[in-house]
Coordinates of N, CA, C and O and ligand atoms in Angstrom, one line a residue:
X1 N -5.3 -20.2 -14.6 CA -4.1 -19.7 -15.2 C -3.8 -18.3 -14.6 O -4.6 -17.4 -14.6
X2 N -2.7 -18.3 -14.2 CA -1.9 -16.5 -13.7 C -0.8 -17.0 -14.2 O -0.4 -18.2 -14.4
X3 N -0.3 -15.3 -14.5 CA 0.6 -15.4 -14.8 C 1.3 -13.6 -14.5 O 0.8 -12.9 -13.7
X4 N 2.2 -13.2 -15.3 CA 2.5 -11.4 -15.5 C 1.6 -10.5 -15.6 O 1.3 -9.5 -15.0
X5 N 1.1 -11.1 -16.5 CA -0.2 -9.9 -16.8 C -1.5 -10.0 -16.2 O -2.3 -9.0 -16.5
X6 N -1.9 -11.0 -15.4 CA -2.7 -10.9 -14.3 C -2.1 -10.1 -12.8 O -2.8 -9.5 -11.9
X7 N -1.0 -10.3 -12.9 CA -0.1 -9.9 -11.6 C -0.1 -8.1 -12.0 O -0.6 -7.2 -11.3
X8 N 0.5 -8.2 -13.0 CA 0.5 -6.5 -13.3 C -0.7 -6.0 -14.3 O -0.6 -5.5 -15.4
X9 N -1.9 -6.5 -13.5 CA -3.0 -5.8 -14.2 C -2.9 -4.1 -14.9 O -1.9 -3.4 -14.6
X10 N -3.6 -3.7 -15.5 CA -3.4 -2.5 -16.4 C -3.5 -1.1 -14.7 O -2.7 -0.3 -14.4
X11 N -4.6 -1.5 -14.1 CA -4.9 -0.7 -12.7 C -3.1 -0.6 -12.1 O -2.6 0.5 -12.2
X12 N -2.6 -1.4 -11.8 CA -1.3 -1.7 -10.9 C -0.4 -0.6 -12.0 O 0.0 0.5 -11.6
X13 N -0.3 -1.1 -13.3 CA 0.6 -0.4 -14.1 C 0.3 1.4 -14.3 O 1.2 2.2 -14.3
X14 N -0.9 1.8 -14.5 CA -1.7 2.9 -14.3 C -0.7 3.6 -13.1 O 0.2 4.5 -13.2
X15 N -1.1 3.0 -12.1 CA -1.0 3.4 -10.5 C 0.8 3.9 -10.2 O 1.2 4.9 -9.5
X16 N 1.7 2.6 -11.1 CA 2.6 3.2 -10.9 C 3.6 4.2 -12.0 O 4.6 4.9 -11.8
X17 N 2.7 3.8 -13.3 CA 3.7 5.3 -14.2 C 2.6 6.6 -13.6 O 3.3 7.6 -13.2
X18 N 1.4 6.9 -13.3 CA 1.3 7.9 -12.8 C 1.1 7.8 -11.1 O -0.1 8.0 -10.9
X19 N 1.5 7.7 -10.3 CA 1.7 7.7 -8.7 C 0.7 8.7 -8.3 O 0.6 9.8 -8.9
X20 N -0.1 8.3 -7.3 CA -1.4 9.1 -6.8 C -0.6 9.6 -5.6 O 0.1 8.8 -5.1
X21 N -0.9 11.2 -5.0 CA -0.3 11.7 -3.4 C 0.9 11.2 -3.9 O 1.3 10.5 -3.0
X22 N 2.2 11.2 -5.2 CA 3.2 11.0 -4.5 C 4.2 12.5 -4.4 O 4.6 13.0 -5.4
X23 N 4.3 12.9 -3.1 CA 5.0 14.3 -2.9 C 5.6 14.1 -1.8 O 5.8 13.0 -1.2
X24 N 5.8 15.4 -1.3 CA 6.8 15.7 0.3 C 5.6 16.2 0.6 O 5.0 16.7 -0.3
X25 N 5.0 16.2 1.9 CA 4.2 16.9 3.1 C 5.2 17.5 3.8 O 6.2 17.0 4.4
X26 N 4.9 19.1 3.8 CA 6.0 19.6 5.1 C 5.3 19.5 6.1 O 5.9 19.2 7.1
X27 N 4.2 19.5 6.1 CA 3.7 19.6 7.4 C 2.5 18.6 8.0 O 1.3 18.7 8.3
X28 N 3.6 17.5 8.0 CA 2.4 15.9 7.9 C 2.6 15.8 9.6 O 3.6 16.1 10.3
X29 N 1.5 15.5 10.0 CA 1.5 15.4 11.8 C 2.1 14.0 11.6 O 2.9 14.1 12.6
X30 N 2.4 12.5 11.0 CA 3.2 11.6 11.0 C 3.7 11.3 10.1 O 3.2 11.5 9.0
X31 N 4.8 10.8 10.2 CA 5.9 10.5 9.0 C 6.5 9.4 9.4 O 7.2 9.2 10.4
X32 N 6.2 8.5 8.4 CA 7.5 7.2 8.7 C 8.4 6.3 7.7 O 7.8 6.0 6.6
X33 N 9.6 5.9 7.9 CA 10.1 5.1 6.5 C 9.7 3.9 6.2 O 9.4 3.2 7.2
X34 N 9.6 3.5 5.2 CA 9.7 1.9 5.4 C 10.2 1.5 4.2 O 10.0 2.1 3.1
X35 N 11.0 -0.1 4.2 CA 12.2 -0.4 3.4 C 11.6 -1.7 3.4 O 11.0 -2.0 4.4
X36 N 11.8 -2.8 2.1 CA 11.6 -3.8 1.7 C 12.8 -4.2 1.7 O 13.2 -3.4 0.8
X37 N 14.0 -5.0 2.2 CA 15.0 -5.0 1.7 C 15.3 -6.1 1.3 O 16.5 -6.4 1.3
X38 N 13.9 -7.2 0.5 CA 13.6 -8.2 -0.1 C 13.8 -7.9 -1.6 O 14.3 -8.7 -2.4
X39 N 13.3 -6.9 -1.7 CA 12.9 -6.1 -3.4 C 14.3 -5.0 -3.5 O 15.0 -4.7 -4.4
X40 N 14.3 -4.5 -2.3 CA 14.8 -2.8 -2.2 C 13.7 -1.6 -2.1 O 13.9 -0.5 -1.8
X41 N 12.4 -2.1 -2.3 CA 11.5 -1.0 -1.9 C 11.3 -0.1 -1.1 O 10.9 -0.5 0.0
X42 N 11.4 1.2 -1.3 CA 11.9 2.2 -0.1 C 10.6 3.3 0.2 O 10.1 3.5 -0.9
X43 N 10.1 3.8 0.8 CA 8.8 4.9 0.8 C 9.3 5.6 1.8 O 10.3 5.3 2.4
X44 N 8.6 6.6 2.0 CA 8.5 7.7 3.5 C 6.8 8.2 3.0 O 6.4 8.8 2.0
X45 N 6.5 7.8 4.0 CA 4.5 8.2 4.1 C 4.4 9.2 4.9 O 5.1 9.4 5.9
X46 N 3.5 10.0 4.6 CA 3.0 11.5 5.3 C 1.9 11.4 5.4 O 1.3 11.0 4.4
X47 N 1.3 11.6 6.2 CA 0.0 11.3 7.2 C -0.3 13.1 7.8 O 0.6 13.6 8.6
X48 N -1.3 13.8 7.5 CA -2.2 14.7 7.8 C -3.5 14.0 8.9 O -4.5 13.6 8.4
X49 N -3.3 14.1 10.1 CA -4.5 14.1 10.7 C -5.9 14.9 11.3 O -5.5 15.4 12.4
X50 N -6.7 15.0 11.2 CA -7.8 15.8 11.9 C -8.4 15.0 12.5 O -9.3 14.2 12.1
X51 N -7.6 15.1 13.9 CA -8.4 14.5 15.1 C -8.4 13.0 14.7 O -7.3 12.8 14.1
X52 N -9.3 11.8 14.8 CA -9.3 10.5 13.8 C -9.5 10.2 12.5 O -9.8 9.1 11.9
X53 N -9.1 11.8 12.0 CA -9.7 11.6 10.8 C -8.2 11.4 9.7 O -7.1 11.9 10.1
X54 N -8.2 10.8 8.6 CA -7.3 10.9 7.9 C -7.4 11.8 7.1 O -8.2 11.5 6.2
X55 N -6.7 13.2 7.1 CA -7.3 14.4 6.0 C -6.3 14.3 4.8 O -6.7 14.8 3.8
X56 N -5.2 13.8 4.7 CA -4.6 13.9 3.6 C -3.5 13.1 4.1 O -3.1 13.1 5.2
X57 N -3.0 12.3 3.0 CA -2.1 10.8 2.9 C -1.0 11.4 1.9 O -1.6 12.2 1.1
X58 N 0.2 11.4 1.6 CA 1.5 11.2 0.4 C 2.5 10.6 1.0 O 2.8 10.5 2.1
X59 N 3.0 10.2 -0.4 CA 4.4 9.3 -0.1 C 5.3 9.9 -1.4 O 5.0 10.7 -2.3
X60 N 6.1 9.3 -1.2 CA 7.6 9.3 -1.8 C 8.6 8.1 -1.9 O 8.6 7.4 -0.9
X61 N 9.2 7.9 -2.6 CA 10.5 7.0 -2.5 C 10.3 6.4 -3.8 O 9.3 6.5 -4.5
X62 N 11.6 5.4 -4.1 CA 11.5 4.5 -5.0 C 11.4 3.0 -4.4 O 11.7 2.8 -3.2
X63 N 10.9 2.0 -5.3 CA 10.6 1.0 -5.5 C 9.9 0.0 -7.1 O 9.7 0.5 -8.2
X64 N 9.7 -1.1 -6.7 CA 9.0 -2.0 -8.2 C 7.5 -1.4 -8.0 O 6.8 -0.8 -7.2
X65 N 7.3 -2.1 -9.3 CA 5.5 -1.4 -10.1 C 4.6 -1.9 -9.0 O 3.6 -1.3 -8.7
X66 N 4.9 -3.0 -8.2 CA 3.9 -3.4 -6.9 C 3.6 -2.5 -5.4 O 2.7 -2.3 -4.7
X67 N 5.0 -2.3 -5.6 CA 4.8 -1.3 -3.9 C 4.6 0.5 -4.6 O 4.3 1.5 -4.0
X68 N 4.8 0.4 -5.7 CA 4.5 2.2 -5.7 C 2.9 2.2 -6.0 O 2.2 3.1 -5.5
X69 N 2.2 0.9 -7.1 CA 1.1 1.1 -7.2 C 0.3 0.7 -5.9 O -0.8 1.3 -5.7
X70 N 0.6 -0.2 -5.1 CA 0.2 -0.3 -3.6 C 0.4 1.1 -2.6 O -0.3 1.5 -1.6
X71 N 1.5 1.7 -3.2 CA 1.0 2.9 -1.7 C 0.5 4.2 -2.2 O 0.5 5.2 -1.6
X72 N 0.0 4.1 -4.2 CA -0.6 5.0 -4.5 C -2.5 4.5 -4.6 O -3.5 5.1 -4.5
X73 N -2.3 3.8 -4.8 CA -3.7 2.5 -4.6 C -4.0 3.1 -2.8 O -4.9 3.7 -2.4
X74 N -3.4 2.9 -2.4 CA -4.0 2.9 -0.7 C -3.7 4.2 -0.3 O -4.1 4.3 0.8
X75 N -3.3 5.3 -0.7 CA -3.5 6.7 -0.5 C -4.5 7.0 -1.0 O -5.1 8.0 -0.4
X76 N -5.0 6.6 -1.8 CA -6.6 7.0 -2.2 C -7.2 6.6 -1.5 O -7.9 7.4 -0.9
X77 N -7.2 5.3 -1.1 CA -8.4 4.8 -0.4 C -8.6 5.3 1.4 O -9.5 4.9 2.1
X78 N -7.5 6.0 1.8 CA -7.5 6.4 2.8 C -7.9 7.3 3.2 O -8.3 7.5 4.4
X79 N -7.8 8.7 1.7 CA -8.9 9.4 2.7 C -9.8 10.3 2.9 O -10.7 10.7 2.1
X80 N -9.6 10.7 4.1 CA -11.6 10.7 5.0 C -11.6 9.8 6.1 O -12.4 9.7 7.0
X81 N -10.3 8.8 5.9 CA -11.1 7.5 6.3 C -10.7 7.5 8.0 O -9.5 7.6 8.2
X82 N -11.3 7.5 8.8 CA -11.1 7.2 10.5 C -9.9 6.2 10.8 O -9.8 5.2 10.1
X83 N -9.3 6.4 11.7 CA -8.4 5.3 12.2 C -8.6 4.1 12.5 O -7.8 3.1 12.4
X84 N -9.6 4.1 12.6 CA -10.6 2.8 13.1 C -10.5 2.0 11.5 O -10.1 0.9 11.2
X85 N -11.1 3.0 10.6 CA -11.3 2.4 9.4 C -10.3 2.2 8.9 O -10.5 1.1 8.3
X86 N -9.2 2.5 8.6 CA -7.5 2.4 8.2 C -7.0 1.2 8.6 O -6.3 0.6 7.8
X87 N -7.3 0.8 9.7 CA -7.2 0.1 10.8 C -7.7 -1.6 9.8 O -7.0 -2.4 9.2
X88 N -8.9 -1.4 10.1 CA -9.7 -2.9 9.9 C -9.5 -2.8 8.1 O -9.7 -3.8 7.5
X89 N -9.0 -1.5 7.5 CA -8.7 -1.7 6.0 C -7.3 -2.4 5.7 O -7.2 -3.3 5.0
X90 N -6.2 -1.9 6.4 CA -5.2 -3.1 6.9 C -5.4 -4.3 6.7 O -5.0 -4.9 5.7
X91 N -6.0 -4.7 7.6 CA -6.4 -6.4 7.8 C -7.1 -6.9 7.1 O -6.9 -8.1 6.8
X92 N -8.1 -6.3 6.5 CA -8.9 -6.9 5.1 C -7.7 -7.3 4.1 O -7.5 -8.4 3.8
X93 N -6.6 -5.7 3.3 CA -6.0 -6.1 2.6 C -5.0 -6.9 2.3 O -4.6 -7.4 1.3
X94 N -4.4 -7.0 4.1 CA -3.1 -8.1 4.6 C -4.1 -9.4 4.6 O -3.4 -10.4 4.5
X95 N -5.3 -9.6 4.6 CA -6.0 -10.8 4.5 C -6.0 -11.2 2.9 O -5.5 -12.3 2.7
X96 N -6.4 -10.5 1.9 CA -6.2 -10.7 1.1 C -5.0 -11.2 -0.1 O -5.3 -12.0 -1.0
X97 N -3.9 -10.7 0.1 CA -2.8 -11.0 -0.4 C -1.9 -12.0 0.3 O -0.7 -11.8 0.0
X98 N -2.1 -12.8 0.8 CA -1.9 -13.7 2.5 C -2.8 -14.8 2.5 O -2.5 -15.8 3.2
X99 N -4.2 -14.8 1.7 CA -4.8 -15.6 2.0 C -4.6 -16.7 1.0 O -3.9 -16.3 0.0
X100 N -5.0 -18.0 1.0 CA -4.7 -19.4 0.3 C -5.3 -19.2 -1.1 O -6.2 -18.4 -1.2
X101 N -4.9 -19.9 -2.2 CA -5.0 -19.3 -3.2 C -5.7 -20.7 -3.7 O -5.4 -21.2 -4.8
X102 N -6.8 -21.6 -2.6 CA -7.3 -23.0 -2.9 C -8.7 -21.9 -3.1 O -9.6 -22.1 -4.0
X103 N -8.7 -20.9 -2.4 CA -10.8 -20.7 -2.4 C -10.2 -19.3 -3.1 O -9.1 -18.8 -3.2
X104 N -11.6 -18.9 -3.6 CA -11.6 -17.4 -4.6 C -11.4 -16.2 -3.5 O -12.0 -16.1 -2.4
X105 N -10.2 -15.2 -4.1 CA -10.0 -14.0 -3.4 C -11.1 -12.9 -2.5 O -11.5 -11.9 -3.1
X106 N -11.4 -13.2 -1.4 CA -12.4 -12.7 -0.8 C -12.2 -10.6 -1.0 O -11.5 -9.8 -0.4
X107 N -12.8 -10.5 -1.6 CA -12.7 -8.8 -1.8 C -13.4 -7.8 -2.0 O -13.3 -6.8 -2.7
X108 N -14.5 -8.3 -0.9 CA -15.6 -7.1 -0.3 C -14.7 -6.1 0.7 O -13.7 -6.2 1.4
X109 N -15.6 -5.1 0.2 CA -15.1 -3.7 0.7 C -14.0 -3.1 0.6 O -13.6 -2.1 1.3
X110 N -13.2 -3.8 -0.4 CA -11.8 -3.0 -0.6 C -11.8 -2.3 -2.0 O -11.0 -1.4 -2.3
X111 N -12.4 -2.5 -2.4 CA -12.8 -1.3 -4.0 C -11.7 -1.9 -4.9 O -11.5 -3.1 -5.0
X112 N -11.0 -0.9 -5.3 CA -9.7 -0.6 -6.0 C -8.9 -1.5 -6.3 O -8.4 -1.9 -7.3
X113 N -9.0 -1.8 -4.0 CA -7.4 -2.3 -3.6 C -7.7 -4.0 -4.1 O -6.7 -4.8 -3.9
X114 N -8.6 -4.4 -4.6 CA -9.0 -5.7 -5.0 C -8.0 -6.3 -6.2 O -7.4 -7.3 -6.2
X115 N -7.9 -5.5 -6.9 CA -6.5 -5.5 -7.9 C -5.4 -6.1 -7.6 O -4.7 -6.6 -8.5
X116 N -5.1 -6.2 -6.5 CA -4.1 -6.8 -6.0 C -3.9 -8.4 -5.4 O -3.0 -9.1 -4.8
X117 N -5.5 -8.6 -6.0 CA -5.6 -10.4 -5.3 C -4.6 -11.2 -5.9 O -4.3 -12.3 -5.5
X118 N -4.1 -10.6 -7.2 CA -2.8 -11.6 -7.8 C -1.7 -11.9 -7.1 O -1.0 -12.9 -7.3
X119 N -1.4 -11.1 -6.2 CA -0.3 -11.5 -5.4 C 0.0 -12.5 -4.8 O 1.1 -13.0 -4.5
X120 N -1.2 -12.8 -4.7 CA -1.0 -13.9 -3.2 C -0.3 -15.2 -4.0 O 0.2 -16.0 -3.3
X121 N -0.5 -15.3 -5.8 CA 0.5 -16.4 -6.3 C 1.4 -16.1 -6.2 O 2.1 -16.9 -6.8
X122 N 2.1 -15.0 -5.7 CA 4.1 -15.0 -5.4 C 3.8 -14.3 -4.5 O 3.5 -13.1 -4.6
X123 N 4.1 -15.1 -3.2 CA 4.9 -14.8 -2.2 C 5.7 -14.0 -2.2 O 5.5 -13.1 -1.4
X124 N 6.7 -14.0 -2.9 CA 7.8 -13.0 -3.0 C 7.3 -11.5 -2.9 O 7.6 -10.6 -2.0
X125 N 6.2 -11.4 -4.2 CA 5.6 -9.9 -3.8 C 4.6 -9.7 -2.8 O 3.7 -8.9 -3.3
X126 N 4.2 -10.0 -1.7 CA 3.7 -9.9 -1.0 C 4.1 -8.8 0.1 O 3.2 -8.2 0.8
X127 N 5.4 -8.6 0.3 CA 6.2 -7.6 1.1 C 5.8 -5.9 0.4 O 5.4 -4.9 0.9
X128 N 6.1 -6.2 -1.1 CA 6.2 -5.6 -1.9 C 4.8 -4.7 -1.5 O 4.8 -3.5 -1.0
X129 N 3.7 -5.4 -1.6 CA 2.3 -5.1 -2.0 C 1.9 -4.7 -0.2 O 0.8 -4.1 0.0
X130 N 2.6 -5.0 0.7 CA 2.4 -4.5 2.0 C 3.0 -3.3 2.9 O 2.6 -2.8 3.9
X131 N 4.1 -3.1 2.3 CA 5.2 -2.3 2.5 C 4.3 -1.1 2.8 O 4.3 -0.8 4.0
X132 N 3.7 -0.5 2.1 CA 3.2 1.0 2.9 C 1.8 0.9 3.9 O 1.2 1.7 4.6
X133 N 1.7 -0.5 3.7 CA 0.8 -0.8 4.6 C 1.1 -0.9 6.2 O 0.3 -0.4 7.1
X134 N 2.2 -1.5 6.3 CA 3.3 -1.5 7.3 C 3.6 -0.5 8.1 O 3.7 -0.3 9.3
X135 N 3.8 0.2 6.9 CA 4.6 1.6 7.1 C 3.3 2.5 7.5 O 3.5 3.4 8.4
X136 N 2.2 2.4 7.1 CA 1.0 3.3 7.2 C 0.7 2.9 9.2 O 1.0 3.6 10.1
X137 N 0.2 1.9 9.1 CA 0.3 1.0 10.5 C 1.5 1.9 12.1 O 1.3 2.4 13.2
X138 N 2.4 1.7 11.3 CA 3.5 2.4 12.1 C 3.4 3.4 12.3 O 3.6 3.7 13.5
X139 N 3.2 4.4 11.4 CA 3.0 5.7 11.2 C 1.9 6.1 12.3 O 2.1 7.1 13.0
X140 N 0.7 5.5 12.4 CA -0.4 5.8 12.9 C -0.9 5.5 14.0 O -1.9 6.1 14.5
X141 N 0.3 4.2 14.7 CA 0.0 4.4 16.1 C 1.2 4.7 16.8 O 1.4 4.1 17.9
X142 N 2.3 5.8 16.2 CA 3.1 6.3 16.9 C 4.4 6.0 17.0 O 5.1 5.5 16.1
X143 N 4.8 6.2 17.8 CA 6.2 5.2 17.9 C 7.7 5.5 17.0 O 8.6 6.3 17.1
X144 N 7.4 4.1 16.0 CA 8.2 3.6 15.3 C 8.5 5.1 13.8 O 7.6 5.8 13.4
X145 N 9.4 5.1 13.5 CA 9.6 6.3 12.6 C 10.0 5.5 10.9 O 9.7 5.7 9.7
X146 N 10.7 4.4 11.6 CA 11.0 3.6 10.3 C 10.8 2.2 10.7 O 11.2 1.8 11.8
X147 N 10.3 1.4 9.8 CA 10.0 0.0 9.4 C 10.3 -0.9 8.3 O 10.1 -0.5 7.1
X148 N 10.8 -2.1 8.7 CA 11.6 -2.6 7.7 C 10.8 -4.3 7.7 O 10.4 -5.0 8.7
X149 N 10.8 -4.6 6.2 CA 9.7 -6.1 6.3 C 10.3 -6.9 6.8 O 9.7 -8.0 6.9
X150 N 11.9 -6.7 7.3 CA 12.3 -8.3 7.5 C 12.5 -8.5 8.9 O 12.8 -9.7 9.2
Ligands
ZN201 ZN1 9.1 -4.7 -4.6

Protein backbone atom coordinates (compact mmCIF):
# COMPACT_ATOMS: atom_id res chain seq x y z
CA UNK A 1 0.00 0.00 0.00
CA UNK A 2 1.37 3.89 -0.88
CA UNK A 3 -0.29 6.31 -0.91
CA UNK A 4 0.06 10.61 0.34
CA UNK A 5 1.29 9.98 3.43
CA UNK A 6 3.89 7.60 2.49
CA UNK A 7 4.86 10.00 -0.40
CA UNK A 8 4.97 13.04 1.99
CA UNK A 9 6.58 11.29 4.89
CA UNK A 10 6.79 13.62 8.16
CA UNK A 11 11.00 13.97 7.05
CA UNK A 12 9.84 15.46 3.43
CA UNK A 13 7.20 17.73 5.24
CA UNK A 14 9.85 18.80 8.12
CA UNK A 15 12.36 19.64 5.19
CA UNK A 16 9.98 21.76 3.45
CA UNK A 17 8.07 24.13 6.26
CA UNK A 18 11.55 24.54 7.63
CA UNK A 19 14.15 24.66 4.41
CA UNK A 20 17.78 23.70 5.37
CA UNK A 21 20.77 26.38 3.52
CA UNK A 22 17.71 28.07 2.04
CA UNK A 23 19.42 31.77 1.41
CA UNK A 24 21.37 33.96 -1.22
CA UNK A 25 25.26 33.17 -1.35
CA UNK A 26 26.91 36.45 -2.50
CA UNK A 27 29.79 34.92 -2.97
CA UNK A 28 29.11 31.22 -4.28
CA UNK A 29 32.10 30.25 -6.79
CA UNK A 30 28.86 28.40 -8.82
CA UNK A 31 25.49 29.35 -9.30
CA UNK A 32 22.87 27.84 -11.43
CA UNK A 33 18.89 27.92 -12.21
CA UNK A 34 16.88 25.26 -12.54
CA UNK A 35 13.03 25.07 -13.52
CA UNK A 36 10.64 22.14 -13.51
CA UNK A 37 8.19 23.38 -15.90
CA UNK A 38 6.17 20.05 -15.24
CA UNK A 39 5.29 21.30 -11.56
CA UNK A 40 6.59 24.97 -11.93
CA UNK A 41 9.43 24.26 -9.58
CA UNK A 42 11.98 26.91 -9.65
CA UNK A 43 15.57 26.96 -7.50
CA UNK A 44 18.92 28.88 -8.03
CA UNK A 45 21.76 26.77 -6.11
CA UNK A 46 24.92 28.31 -4.68
CA UNK A 47 27.75 26.16 -4.48
CA UNK A 48 31.01 27.34 -2.26
CA UNK A 49 33.98 25.42 -3.35
CA UNK A 50 37.48 24.53 -1.68
CA UNK A 51 39.40 23.11 -4.22
CA UNK A 52 37.13 19.59 -4.62
CA UNK A 53 35.73 20.14 -1.71
CA UNK A 54 32.05 21.17 -1.24
CA UNK A 55 32.36 23.86 1.70
CA UNK A 56 29.03 25.19 1.73
CA UNK A 57 25.71 24.49 -0.46
CA UNK A 58 22.17 27.16 -0.45
CA UNK A 59 19.41 27.48 -2.53
CA UNK A 60 16.46 29.60 -3.01
CA UNK A 61 13.37 29.71 -5.08
CA UNK A 62 9.85 28.46 -4.98
CA UNK A 63 8.40 25.19 -5.65
CA UNK A 64 5.98 21.92 -4.14
CA UNK A 65 6.83 20.08 -0.68
CA UNK A 66 9.03 17.53 -3.02
CA UNK A 67 11.56 19.69 -4.69
CA UNK A 68 12.13 22.24 -1.74
CA UNK A 69 12.44 19.18 0.69
CA UNK A 70 14.80 17.55 -2.04
CA UNK A 71 17.16 20.46 -2.32
CA UNK A 72 17.05 21.04 1.42
CA UNK A 73 17.55 17.15 2.05
CA UNK A 74 20.58 17.27 -0.41
CA UNK A 75 22.20 20.49 0.86
CA UNK A 76 22.88 18.71 3.93
CA UNK A 77 24.11 15.86 2.58
CA UNK A 78 26.49 17.60 0.52
CA UNK A 79 28.63 19.08 2.67
CA UNK A 80 32.30 18.28 3.00
CA UNK A 81 31.46 16.16 0.41
CA UNK A 82 34.28 15.90 -2.71
CA UNK A 83 33.08 16.13 -6.24
CA UNK A 84 33.73 12.83 -6.83
CA UNK A 85 31.32 12.03 -3.94
CA UNK A 86 28.49 14.48 -5.16
CA UNK A 87 28.97 12.94 -8.21
CA UNK A 88 28.36 9.08 -7.48
CA UNK A 89 25.67 10.61 -4.68
CA UNK A 90 23.68 11.81 -7.88
CA UNK A 91 23.51 8.46 -9.39
CA UNK A 92 22.73 6.53 -6.32
CA UNK A 93 19.76 9.04 -5.75
CA UNK A 94 18.67 9.35 -9.52
CA UNK A 95 18.91 5.44 -9.19
CA UNK A 96 16.69 5.42 -6.58
CA UNK A 97 13.66 7.35 -7.49
CA UNK A 98 13.92 5.88 -11.21
CA UNK A 99 14.30 2.51 -10.13
CA UNK A 100 11.24 -0.25 -10.64
CA UNK A 101 9.04 -0.41 -8.00
CA UNK A 102 8.81 -4.75 -8.62
CA UNK A 103 12.14 -5.17 -6.06
CA UNK A 104 12.50 -3.16 -2.56
CA UNK A 105 14.12 0.48 -2.77
CA UNK A 106 17.81 -0.06 -2.77
CA UNK A 107 19.10 2.71 -0.14
CA UNK A 108 22.50 2.07 1.11
CA UNK A 109 24.54 5.01 1.61
CA UNK A 110 22.14 7.66 1.06
CA UNK A 111 21.14 8.41 4.82
CA UNK A 112 18.36 10.98 4.89
CA UNK A 113 18.05 11.08 1.19
CA UNK A 114 16.36 7.45 1.54
CA UNK A 115 12.96 9.21 2.37
CA UNK A 116 12.38 9.77 -0.88
CA UNK A 117 12.05 6.01 -2.20
CA UNK A 118 8.20 6.99 -2.43
CA UNK A 119 8.60 8.61 -5.47
CA UNK A 120 9.38 6.36 -7.72
CA UNK A 121 5.28 5.38 -7.40
CA UNK A 122 4.51 8.77 -9.34
CA UNK A 123 6.38 9.46 -11.97
CA UNK A 124 5.10 12.65 -12.20
CA UNK A 125 7.23 13.70 -9.05
CA UNK A 126 10.26 12.35 -10.04
CA UNK A 127 11.38 15.77 -11.80
CA UNK A 128 10.18 17.35 -8.79
CA UNK A 129 12.48 15.23 -6.40
CA UNK A 130 15.55 15.68 -9.08
CA UNK A 131 15.41 19.18 -9.94
CA UNK A 132 18.28 20.38 -7.72
CA UNK A 133 19.96 17.44 -8.44
CA UNK A 134 20.13 18.50 -11.95
CA UNK A 135 20.75 21.69 -11.19
CA UNK A 136 23.51 20.71 -8.59
CA UNK A 137 25.13 18.42 -11.57
CA UNK A 138 25.20 21.63 -13.85
CA UNK A 139 26.35 23.76 -11.49
CA UNK A 140 29.42 21.64 -10.79
CA UNK A 141 30.77 20.82 -13.92
CA UNK A 142 30.54 24.24 -15.31
CA UNK A 143 29.05 25.43 -18.12
CA UNK A 144 25.42 25.49 -18.11
CA UNK A 145 23.99 28.48 -15.69
CA UNK A 146 20.39 27.33 -16.07
CA UNK A 147 18.65 23.98 -16.48
CA UNK A 148 15.35 22.94 -17.24
CA UNK A 149 13.75 19.15 -16.77
CA UNK A 150 12.22 19.10 -20.00
ZN1 LIG B 1 7.18 19.86 -7.98
Amino acid sequence: MSDLRDLYQEVILDHNRRPRNFRHMDDADRVCEGYNPLCGDRLTLFVDLDGDVIRDVAFEGTGCAISRASASLMTDALKGKTLAEADALFDRFHQLVTSSTDAPADTAGLGKLAVFSGVREYPSRVKCATLSWHTLRAALTGGATKVSTE
